[in-house]
Amino acid sequence: IPKGAPMFAEAMEIGIVPFNPVHGSTITLMNFYDLDVDQTGAMQQKLNVLVAGSQYFISPSSRVSGHVLRDSDRYPRAAQFYESLFGGLGDFGVLKSFYRFHQPDAEETFEVFDHPRVLIFKKT
């Protein structure tokens, strides 16, 4: 990722914030849960601005995406974003996937917190 390139990431994974100085700019955090709570449309507008103005999106784990996709009735807007993203229908495509370990029968926290799959998407 070029230094200073505009990007955003999930707000629930604030562990990414320490990378701001290394990256040379701010990685904007987006709370995807708020998309479906906000009745004013401000969060949808924020997401639209981030998608339009960012070159990269980082998903530091499946914590948020997995939850909203499993509960898409409760989080339809967030689920729509991830369905488009993972289905290759959105503005971003997978640039790099970092996944150290996978155990099919593992408890969810093992893969979400202990061995997360980090996905970096680049605007197509």
N, C-alpha and C. Protein backbone atom coordinates (compact mmCIF):
# COMPACT_ATOMS: atom_id res chain seq x y z
N ILE A 1 0.86 -1.18 0.00
CA ILE A 1 0.00 0.00 0.00
C ILE A 1 0.90 1.23 0.00
N PRO A 2 0.71 2.11 -0.93
CA PRO A 2 1.53 3.33 -0.95
C PRO A 2 1.32 4.17 0.31
N LYS A 3 2.38 4.73 0.81
CA LYS A 3 2.30 5.57 2.01
C LYS A 3 1.35 6.74 1.75
N GLY A 4 0.44 6.95 2.69
CA GLY A 4 -0.50 8.06 2.58
C GLY A 4 -1.74 7.77 1.76
N ALA A 5 -1.87 6.56 1.21
CA ALA A 5 -3.05 6.23 0.42
C ALA A 5 -4.29 6.25 1.32
N PRO A 6 -5.39 6.83 0.86
CA PRO A 6 -6.61 6.88 1.68
C PRO A 6 -7.21 5.49 1.84
N MET A 7 -7.56 5.16 3.09
CA MET A 7 -8.13 3.85 3.37
C MET A 7 -9.04 3.92 4.58
N PHE A 8 -9.88 2.89 4.70
CA PHE A 8 -10.72 2.79 5.87
C PHE A 8 -10.77 1.35 6.33
N ALA A 9 -11.21 1.19 7.59
CA ALA A 9 -11.26 -0.13 8.22
C ALA A 9 -12.43 -0.16 9.20
N GLU A 10 -12.70 -1.33 9.71
CA GLU A 10 -13.79 -1.51 10.67
C GLU A 10 -13.44 -0.90 12.02
N ALA A 11 -14.38 -0.16 12.59
CA ALA A 11 -14.15 0.53 13.87
C ALA A 11 -14.00 -0.44 15.04
N MET A 12 -14.58 -1.62 14.94
CA MET A 12 -14.50 -2.56 16.06
C MET A 12 -13.11 -3.17 16.20
N GLU A 13 -12.26 -2.92 15.24
CA GLU A 13 -10.90 -3.46 15.28
C GLU A 13 -9.91 -2.31 15.45
N ILE A 14 -10.01 -1.61 16.60
CA ILE A 14 -9.18 -0.43 16.81
C ILE A 14 -7.70 -0.74 16.93
N GLY A 15 -7.34 -2.01 16.95
CA GLY A 15 -5.94 -2.40 16.97
C GLY A 15 -5.20 -1.94 15.73
N ILE A 16 -5.94 -1.53 14.71
CA ILE A 16 -5.31 -1.06 13.48
C ILE A 16 -4.80 0.38 13.60
N VAL A 17 -5.33 1.14 14.55
CA VAL A 17 -4.97 2.54 14.71
C VAL A 17 -3.46 2.76 14.90
N PRO A 18 -2.73 1.91 15.63
CA PRO A 18 -1.29 2.14 15.75
C PRO A 18 -0.54 2.14 14.42
N PHE A 19 -1.15 1.66 13.35
CA PHE A 19 -0.48 1.67 12.05
C PHE A 19 -0.55 3.03 11.36
N ASN A 20 -1.33 3.97 11.90
CA ASN A 20 -1.44 5.28 11.27
C ASN A 20 -0.09 5.96 11.07
N PRO A 21 0.78 6.05 12.09
CA PRO A 21 2.07 6.71 11.87
C PRO A 21 2.94 5.99 10.83
N VAL A 22 2.88 4.67 10.81
CA VAL A 22 3.66 3.90 9.85
C VAL A 22 3.16 4.17 8.44
N HIS A 23 1.86 4.25 8.32
CA HIS A 23 1.24 4.44 7.01
C HIS A 23 1.39 5.88 6.51
N GLY A 24 1.51 6.84 7.42
CA GLY A 24 1.69 8.22 7.00
C GLY A 24 0.40 8.98 6.86
N SER A 25 -0.70 8.39 7.22
CA SER A 25 -1.97 9.10 7.23
C SER A 25 -2.93 8.38 8.17
N THR A 26 -4.13 8.86 8.23
CA THR A 26 -5.11 8.26 9.13
C THR A 26 -5.91 7.18 8.40
N ILE A 27 -6.00 6.04 9.03
CA ILE A 27 -6.90 5.00 8.56
C ILE A 27 -8.24 5.31 9.19
N THR A 28 -9.19 5.72 8.41
CA THR A 28 -10.50 6.11 8.92
C THR A 28 -11.26 4.86 9.36
N LEU A 29 -11.86 4.95 10.54
CA LEU A 29 -12.61 3.81 11.07
C LEU A 29 -14.09 3.99 10.80
N MET A 30 -14.74 2.91 10.41
CA MET A 30 -16.18 2.92 10.11
C MET A 30 -16.86 1.89 11.01
N ASN A 31 -17.88 2.34 11.74
CA ASN A 31 -18.65 1.43 12.58
C ASN A 31 -19.82 0.90 11.75
N PHE A 32 -19.68 -0.30 11.24
CA PHE A 32 -20.70 -0.87 10.36
C PHE A 32 -22.00 -1.20 11.09
N TYR A 33 -21.93 -1.41 12.39
CA TYR A 33 -23.16 -1.65 13.14
C TYR A 33 -24.05 -0.40 13.13
N ASP A 34 -23.44 0.77 13.14
CA ASP A 34 -24.21 2.02 13.16
C ASP A 34 -24.98 2.27 11.87
N LEU A 35 -24.61 1.63 10.79
CA LEU A 35 -25.34 1.80 9.53
C LEU A 35 -26.82 1.50 9.69
N ASP A 36 -27.12 0.50 10.47
CA ASP A 36 -28.50 0.06 10.61
C ASP A 36 -29.19 0.60 11.86
N VAL A 37 -28.48 1.37 12.65
CA VAL A 37 -29.06 2.01 13.83
C VAL A 37 -29.41 3.46 13.51
N ASP A 38 -28.58 4.10 12.75
CA ASP A 38 -28.73 5.51 12.40
C ASP A 38 -29.97 5.72 11.52
N GLN A 39 -30.87 6.54 11.97
CA GLN A 39 -32.08 6.84 11.22
C GLN A 39 -31.94 8.10 10.38
N THR A 40 -30.84 8.84 10.54
CA THR A 40 -30.66 10.11 9.83
C THR A 40 -30.02 9.93 8.46
N GLY A 41 -29.40 8.80 8.23
CA GLY A 41 -28.69 8.58 6.97
C GLY A 41 -27.25 9.05 7.00
N ALA A 42 -26.83 9.59 8.14
CA ALA A 42 -25.46 10.12 8.25
C ALA A 42 -24.41 9.03 8.11
N MET A 43 -24.68 7.86 8.68
CA MET A 43 -23.69 6.78 8.59
C MET A 43 -23.62 6.21 7.18
N GLN A 44 -24.74 6.13 6.51
CA GLN A 44 -24.72 5.68 5.12
C GLN A 44 -23.95 6.68 4.26
N GLN A 45 -24.15 7.97 4.54
CA GLN A 45 -23.42 9.01 3.81
C GLN A 45 -21.92 8.89 4.08
N LYS A 46 -21.56 8.63 5.35
CA LYS A 46 -20.14 8.46 5.69
C LYS A 46 -19.55 7.29 4.91
N LEU A 47 -20.27 6.17 4.86
CA LEU A 47 -19.78 5.01 4.11
C LEU A 47 -19.64 5.35 2.63
N ASN A 48 -20.61 6.06 2.07
CA ASN A 48 -20.53 6.45 0.66
C ASN A 48 -19.30 7.30 0.39
N VAL A 49 -19.01 8.23 1.29
CA VAL A 49 -17.83 9.11 1.15
C VAL A 49 -16.55 8.28 1.27
N LEU A 50 -16.52 7.36 2.23
CA LEU A 50 -15.33 6.52 2.40
C LEU A 50 -15.09 5.63 1.18
N VAL A 51 -16.13 5.02 0.67
CA VAL A 51 -15.99 4.17 -0.52
C VAL A 51 -15.51 5.00 -1.71
N ALA A 52 -16.09 6.18 -1.88
CA ALA A 52 -15.71 7.02 -3.01
C ALA A 52 -14.29 7.57 -2.89
N GLY A 53 -13.86 7.89 -1.66
CA GLY A 53 -12.58 8.56 -1.48
C GLY A 53 -11.43 7.69 -1.06
N SER A 54 -11.67 6.42 -0.83
CA SER A 54 -10.61 5.53 -0.35
C SER A 54 -10.10 4.63 -1.46
N GLN A 55 -8.83 4.32 -1.39
CA GLN A 55 -8.23 3.38 -2.34
C GLN A 55 -8.18 1.97 -1.77
N TYR A 56 -8.30 1.86 -0.42
CA TYR A 56 -8.17 0.56 0.22
C TYR A 56 -9.18 0.43 1.36
N PHE A 57 -9.60 -0.80 1.59
CA PHE A 57 -10.42 -1.14 2.74
C PHE A 57 -9.76 -2.33 3.42
N ILE A 58 -9.65 -2.26 4.75
CA ILE A 58 -9.02 -3.34 5.50
C ILE A 58 -10.05 -3.98 6.42
N SER A 59 -10.14 -5.29 6.32
CA SER A 59 -10.96 -6.08 7.24
C SER A 59 -10.01 -6.88 8.10
N PRO A 60 -9.74 -6.41 9.34
CA PRO A 60 -8.74 -7.05 10.19
C PRO A 60 -9.12 -8.41 10.75
N SER A 61 -10.38 -8.79 10.63
CA SER A 61 -10.83 -10.11 11.07
C SER A 61 -12.25 -10.30 10.55
N SER A 62 -12.81 -11.47 10.81
CA SER A 62 -14.20 -11.70 10.41
C SER A 62 -15.17 -11.36 11.53
N ARG A 63 -14.69 -10.66 12.53
CA ARG A 63 -15.53 -10.32 13.69
C ARG A 63 -16.78 -9.56 13.27
N VAL A 64 -16.63 -8.48 12.54
CA VAL A 64 -17.78 -7.67 12.14
C VAL A 64 -18.51 -8.30 10.97
N SER A 65 -17.78 -8.62 9.92
CA SER A 65 -18.44 -9.15 8.72
C SER A 65 -19.19 -10.44 9.02
N GLY A 66 -18.58 -11.33 9.78
CA GLY A 66 -19.24 -12.59 10.11
C GLY A 66 -20.52 -12.38 10.89
N HIS A 67 -20.48 -11.44 11.83
CA HIS A 67 -21.65 -11.18 12.67
C HIS A 67 -22.79 -10.57 11.85
N VAL A 68 -22.50 -9.54 11.05
CA VAL A 68 -23.59 -8.90 10.31
C VAL A 68 -24.13 -9.82 9.21
N LEU A 69 -23.30 -10.66 8.64
CA LEU A 69 -23.79 -11.58 7.61
C LEU A 69 -24.66 -12.69 8.22
N ARG A 70 -24.31 -13.11 9.42
CA ARG A 70 -25.15 -14.12 10.10
C ARG A 70 -26.47 -13.53 10.59
N ASP A 71 -26.49 -12.24 10.86
CA ASP A 71 -27.68 -11.57 11.39
C ASP A 71 -28.11 -10.46 10.43
N SER A 72 -28.22 -10.82 9.15
CA SER A 72 -28.50 -9.82 8.12
C SER A 72 -29.88 -9.19 8.25
N ASP A 73 -30.82 -9.83 8.93
CA ASP A 73 -32.12 -9.20 9.16
C ASP A 73 -31.99 -8.01 10.10
N ARG A 74 -31.08 -8.10 11.04
CA ARG A 74 -30.85 -7.01 11.99
C ARG A 74 -29.93 -5.94 11.41
N TYR A 75 -29.01 -6.34 10.54
CA TYR A 75 -28.02 -5.42 9.96
C TYR A 75 -28.06 -5.47 8.43
N PRO A 76 -29.17 -5.13 7.81
CA PRO A 76 -29.28 -5.30 6.35
C PRO A 76 -28.33 -4.42 5.54
N ARG A 77 -28.10 -3.19 5.96
CA ARG A 77 -27.20 -2.30 5.20
C ARG A 77 -25.75 -2.76 5.30
N ALA A 78 -25.34 -3.12 6.50
CA ALA A 78 -23.97 -3.61 6.68
C ALA A 78 -23.79 -4.92 5.94
N ALA A 79 -24.78 -5.80 6.03
CA ALA A 79 -24.70 -7.08 5.32
C ALA A 79 -24.61 -6.86 3.81
N GLN A 80 -25.34 -5.89 3.31
CA GLN A 80 -25.30 -5.59 1.87
C GLN A 80 -23.90 -5.16 1.45
N PHE A 81 -23.24 -4.34 2.27
CA PHE A 81 -21.88 -3.92 1.96
C PHE A 81 -20.96 -5.13 1.87
N TYR A 82 -21.01 -6.01 2.87
CA TYR A 82 -20.12 -7.17 2.88
C TYR A 82 -20.47 -8.19 1.80
N GLU A 83 -21.74 -8.37 1.52
CA GLU A 83 -22.13 -9.28 0.43
C GLU A 83 -21.57 -8.80 -0.90
N SER A 84 -21.65 -7.49 -1.14
CA SER A 84 -21.08 -6.92 -2.36
C SER A 84 -19.57 -7.05 -2.37
N LEU A 85 -18.95 -6.74 -1.23
CA LEU A 85 -17.49 -6.79 -1.12
C LEU A 85 -16.98 -8.20 -1.36
N PHE A 86 -17.53 -9.18 -0.67
CA PHE A 86 -17.06 -10.56 -0.79
C PHE A 86 -17.51 -11.22 -2.08
N GLY A 87 -18.58 -10.70 -2.67
CA GLY A 87 -19.08 -11.27 -3.91
C GLY A 87 -18.44 -10.66 -5.15
N GLY A 88 -17.51 -9.71 -4.94
CA GLY A 88 -16.83 -9.07 -6.07
C GLY A 88 -17.70 -8.09 -6.83
N LEU A 89 -18.79 -7.66 -6.22
CA LEU A 89 -19.71 -6.76 -6.91
C LEU A 89 -19.52 -5.30 -6.52
N GLY A 90 -18.72 -5.05 -5.51
CA GLY A 90 -18.52 -3.69 -5.02
C GLY A 90 -17.40 -2.98 -5.74
N ASP A 91 -16.95 -1.90 -5.12
CA ASP A 91 -15.89 -1.06 -5.70
C ASP A 91 -14.49 -1.59 -5.40
N PHE A 92 -14.39 -2.62 -4.57
CA PHE A 92 -13.09 -3.11 -4.12
C PHE A 92 -12.93 -4.60 -4.43
N GLY A 93 -11.70 -4.98 -4.72
CA GLY A 93 -11.36 -6.39 -4.92
C GLY A 93 -10.25 -6.77 -3.97
N VAL A 94 -10.13 -8.04 -3.64
CA VAL A 94 -9.11 -8.50 -2.70
C VAL A 94 -7.72 -8.27 -3.29
N LEU A 95 -6.91 -7.57 -2.54
CA LEU A 95 -5.51 -7.34 -2.91
C LEU A 95 -4.63 -8.39 -2.24
N LYS A 96 -4.89 -8.62 -0.95
CA LYS A 96 -4.04 -9.55 -0.19
C LYS A 96 -4.84 -10.13 0.96
N SER A 97 -4.60 -11.40 1.22
CA SER A 97 -5.23 -12.10 2.33
C SER A 97 -4.15 -12.69 3.21
N PHE A 98 -4.22 -12.41 4.49
CA PHE A 98 -3.27 -12.97 5.45
C PHE A 98 -4.05 -13.88 6.37
N TYR A 99 -3.70 -15.13 6.34
CA TYR A 99 -4.44 -16.11 7.14
C TYR A 99 -3.46 -17.16 7.59
N ARG A 100 -3.14 -17.15 8.84
CA ARG A 100 -2.08 -18.00 9.37
C ARG A 100 -2.52 -19.42 9.67
N PHE A 101 -3.73 -19.58 10.11
CA PHE A 101 -4.12 -20.90 10.57
C PHE A 101 -5.63 -21.06 10.41
N HIS A 102 -6.05 -22.23 9.99
CA HIS A 102 -7.48 -22.50 9.88
C HIS A 102 -7.75 -23.89 10.45
N GLN A 103 -8.70 -23.94 11.34
CA GLN A 103 -9.11 -25.22 11.92
C GLN A 103 -10.63 -25.28 11.81
N PRO A 104 -11.17 -26.11 10.91
CA PRO A 104 -12.61 -26.13 10.64
C PRO A 104 -13.51 -26.31 11.85
N ASP A 105 -13.07 -27.05 12.85
CA ASP A 105 -13.92 -27.31 14.01
C ASP A 105 -13.63 -26.37 15.18
N ALA A 106 -12.84 -25.35 14.95
CA ALA A 106 -12.45 -24.45 16.03
C ALA A 106 -13.61 -23.55 16.45
N GLU A 107 -13.57 -23.15 17.71
CA GLU A 107 -14.53 -22.18 18.21
C GLU A 107 -14.30 -20.85 17.46
N GLU A 108 -15.37 -20.08 17.30
CA GLU A 108 -15.28 -18.85 16.52
C GLU A 108 -14.21 -17.89 17.04
N THR A 109 -14.07 -17.77 18.34
CA THR A 109 -13.08 -16.83 18.88
C THR A 109 -11.66 -17.21 18.51
N PHE A 110 -11.42 -18.49 18.27
CA PHE A 110 -10.08 -18.94 17.86
C PHE A 110 -9.68 -18.28 16.55
N GLU A 111 -10.62 -18.20 15.60
CA GLU A 111 -10.30 -17.62 14.30
C GLU A 111 -10.51 -16.11 14.25
N VAL A 112 -11.39 -15.59 15.08
CA VAL A 112 -11.66 -14.15 15.07
C VAL A 112 -10.59 -13.38 15.82
N PHE A 113 -10.20 -13.88 16.99
CA PHE A 113 -9.26 -13.14 17.83
C PHE A 113 -7.84 -13.71 17.83
N ASP A 114 -7.72 -15.02 17.92
CA ASP A 114 -6.39 -15.62 18.03
C ASP A 114 -5.67 -15.76 16.69
N HIS A 115 -6.40 -16.09 15.65
CA HIS A 115 -5.82 -16.31 14.33
C HIS A 115 -6.71 -15.66 13.27
N PRO A 116 -6.83 -14.33 13.28
CA PRO A 116 -7.75 -13.68 12.36
C PRO A 116 -7.27 -13.73 10.91
N ARG A 117 -8.23 -13.69 10.04
CA ARG A 117 -7.94 -13.58 8.61
C ARG A 117 -8.03 -12.10 8.27
N VAL A 118 -6.92 -11.52 7.89
CA VAL A 118 -6.87 -10.12 7.52
C VAL A 118 -6.99 -10.01 6.01
N LEU A 119 -7.93 -9.20 5.58
CA LEU A 119 -8.14 -8.99 4.14
C LEU A 119 -7.90 -7.53 3.80
N ILE A 120 -7.11 -7.31 2.77
CA ILE A 120 -6.89 -5.95 2.27
C ILE A 120 -7.50 -5.88 0.88
N PHE A 121 -8.41 -4.95 0.71
CA PHE A 121 -9.09 -4.74 -0.56
C PHE A 121 -8.58 -3.46 -1.20
N LYS A 122 -8.49 -3.48 -2.52
CA LYS A 122 -8.06 -2.31 -3.29
C LYS A 122 -9.19 -1.93 -4.24
N LYS A 123 -9.37 -0.62 -4.39
CA LYS A 123 -10.40 -0.15 -5.31
C LYS A 123 -10.07 -0.64 -6.70
N THR A 124 -11.09 -1.17 -7.37
CA THR A 124 -10.89 -1.73 -8.73
C THR A 124 -11.20 -0.70 -9.78
